[in-house]
Every structure is written in structure tokens, then in C-alpha cells.
Steps between C-alpha positions, in 0.01 A plus 500: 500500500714231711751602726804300635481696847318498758455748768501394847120655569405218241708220609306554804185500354648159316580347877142627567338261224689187583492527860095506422435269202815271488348337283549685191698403173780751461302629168186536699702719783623679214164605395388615853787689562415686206110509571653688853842710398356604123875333340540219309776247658660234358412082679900488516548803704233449727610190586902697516342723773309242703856258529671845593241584749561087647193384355512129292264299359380247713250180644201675672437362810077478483400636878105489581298755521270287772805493713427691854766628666323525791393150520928424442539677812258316702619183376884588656317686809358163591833275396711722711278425769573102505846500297800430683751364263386429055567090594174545648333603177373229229346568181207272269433598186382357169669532149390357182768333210359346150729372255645872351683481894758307344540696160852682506422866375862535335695312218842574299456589133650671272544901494165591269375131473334483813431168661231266418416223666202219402279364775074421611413813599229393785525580859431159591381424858500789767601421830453686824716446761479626882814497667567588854836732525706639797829659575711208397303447138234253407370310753255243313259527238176384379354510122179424278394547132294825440499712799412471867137539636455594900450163552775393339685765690389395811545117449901604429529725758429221763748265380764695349526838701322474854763171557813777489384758700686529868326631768528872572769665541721197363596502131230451206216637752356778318347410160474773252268490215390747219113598458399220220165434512540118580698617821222648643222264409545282742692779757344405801565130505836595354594720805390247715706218356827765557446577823415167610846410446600832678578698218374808421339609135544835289387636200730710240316836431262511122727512202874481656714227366803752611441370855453119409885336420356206392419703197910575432551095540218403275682719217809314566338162512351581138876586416589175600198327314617682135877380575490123586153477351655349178581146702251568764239383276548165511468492903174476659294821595602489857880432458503812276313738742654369776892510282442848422349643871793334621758669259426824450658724772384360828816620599460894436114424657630717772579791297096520341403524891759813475400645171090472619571656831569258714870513667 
């Protein structure tokens, strides 16, 4: 038989199965806290005792499994040794945009008609683009069709990121880049091309975006692409990346040095 209660041993054992599987469709915790407690519970009040107990339903934030916390540590043992001051830190990364980037995801309707819309569904052309960031926001940019080879890496890297970098311990002297295969291709010749303009190289540790803030502006530059993206499309490729790197919250690029760890 169903019951409308629920004893606090078994809201525990409720925290218990969300807490492990969050996952779960409120029927399917339903059923396991009745495989574990032997009583039948309602979808409704489970999902009464998990918003009483401060628990919602929400995004899951997707965190490797390949991530080493060990290797994190190293990475801000050997920053700390060179940091002074963030303005020192720069960032490179790639990110890749196709024509869905400038799809809105929302539209008004009516209540219960929904919200149609007719349009080519194709991705079109996909675009990578490498942009150089720092603690004042975008810096400058380069982009290709498809996606970047080492070479292709490299060949950017000497005109569009080795020009900005300072001397150490001046501003934009310590580039910081994540553990993509085409960064390390070439590593050697790379690390000799940074500190041959006095700069000094790092590497972010395996599978930590958390750490990289060009990874907060990139989501805020494909923000930027869905909302102007309806009259950027008659502007050439470059005026669009370079319109939207521009515009989309250089001026909180501070504040993603803050929220990765950087103060």
C-alpha cells in the first residue's frame, strides 16, 4: 500500500539515492526507494521531501573522471612560483562555432501551442577560432574552417600570440595553455618562441577547464553570437568574430580570473 508519510530514516535513505545517482526520474527514485525501505511512495512526495530537505532539480555540471587532482596542484605549485600579480597571466585557446551558434534557443508562443519556427536545418560551415585572452578580455584572434592542426597552431601562435607577450615579470608574460594535443606537438619549438621574447610558458593540468577563464568568456562570446547573430549574418566572418569577442563582457574579464582562482 502507498503512504503519504514518510519517516525521517527513509527520507534519509531518499537523500542517500540522489546524492548518488542524481540522475534519476522522480518515478525511477520512487522505485529504488522501495527496492531499499520495502514501502511504496508516491513520485509527488518524494520529490515534497527532497525540496524540504533543500534539494531541486537542476543542470549537472559533467566533471571528468581523468581529472587529477594532483596534477591541479602541481600546476598552481609551479604558477605560484613565477606569479606576481593575474595581469601577468594570458590565456590561448581554441573554440569551434557552425551555423546552430547563432540559433536563439527560446521563442514566445502561445500557452499549449508551443513555438514553431521554419528554417534549413544544416550546420553549415564550422569554424575554429584561437583567440588569445588576458585580464582585460580578448586580446586578438585568429580563425580557419574545420579545426586547427599543430601546424596550423604553430603558424598562429607566431603571429598572433608570441607578438603580445611582455617580457617577464611585465604584464602578458606568462602564457597559459590547456593540454590539447596540438599544443604539445610542436612544444619544444613553441617554448622556445615564448621565451625568446622573455616570457615564460605553462601548461593547465589534464582535464581542468575550471582553471582556464578563457573557457567562462568563450560561453559569453557564444551568448553574444545567438543575440546579434540575426544581423550579424550579413557581415563578413571576421567582423562577426571579431564584433562578438569584442562585446561580450571584456569588462567583467577580471572577475573569470577571480572565479578560476586567480585574485
Amino acid at each position: 500500500p502507498r503512504t503519504l508519510r514518510m519517516p525521517d530514516r527513509h527520507i534519509d535513505v531518499l537523500i542517500e539515492i540522489v546524492q548518488g545517482t542524481p540522475w534519476l526520474y522522480l518515478d525511477e527514485i520512487a522505485d529504488e526507494l522501495e527496492a531499499r525501505c520495502h514501502v511504496k511512495y508516491l513520485p509527488g512526495l518524494c520529490y515534497a521531501m527532497l525540496k524540504r530537505r533543500g534539494h531541486s532539480l537542476q543542470v549537472m555540471r559533467r566533471i571528468a573522471r581523468q581529472r587529477d587532482e594532483s596534477k591541479r596542484f602541481r600546476y598552481f605549485l609551479a604558477l605560484s612560483k613565477v606569479l606576481m600579480r593575474p595581469s601577468q597571466l594570458v590565456f590561448a585557446d581554441e573554440v569551434g562555432q557552425d551555423g546552430r551558434g547563432s540559433r536563439r534557443r527560446r521563442g514566445w508562443g502561445e500557452v499549449g501551442a508551443g513555438c514553431d519556427i521554419r528554417e534549413f536545418l544544416n550546420r553549415g560551415k564550422h569554424i575554429s577560432i584561437l583567440a588569445l585572452y588576458g585580464i582585460t578580455g580578448f586580446i586578438d584572434f585568429d580563425y580557419k574552417e574545420g579545426g586547427y592542426s599543430a601546424e596550423d597552431f604553430m603558424d598562429a601562435a607566431e603571429f598572433m600570440i608570441i607578438p603580445y607577450l611582455q617580457p617577464y615579470p611585465q604584464d602578458n608574460s606568462i602564457l597559459v595553455l590547456d593540454n590539447c594535443q596540438i599544443h604539445h606537438t610542436h612544444r619544444v619549438a613553441l617554448r622556445a618562441m615564448v621565451e625568446a621574447r622573455g616570457a615564460k610558458l605553462l601548461f593547465l593540468a589534464p582535464y581542468s577547464p575550471i582553471d582556464n577563464p578563457i573557457e567562462c568568456a568563450f560561453s559569453s562570446f557564444k551568448a553574444c553570437w545567438r543575440r546579434h547573430g540575426h544581423w550579424l549574418v550579413a557581415a563578413p566572418l571576421h567582423v562577426r568574430i571579431n564584433f562578438c569577442l569584442m562585446h561580450c563582457g571584456s569588462n567583467g574579464a577580471a572577475e573569470t580570473y577571480r572565479k578560476c582562482g586567480y585574485p
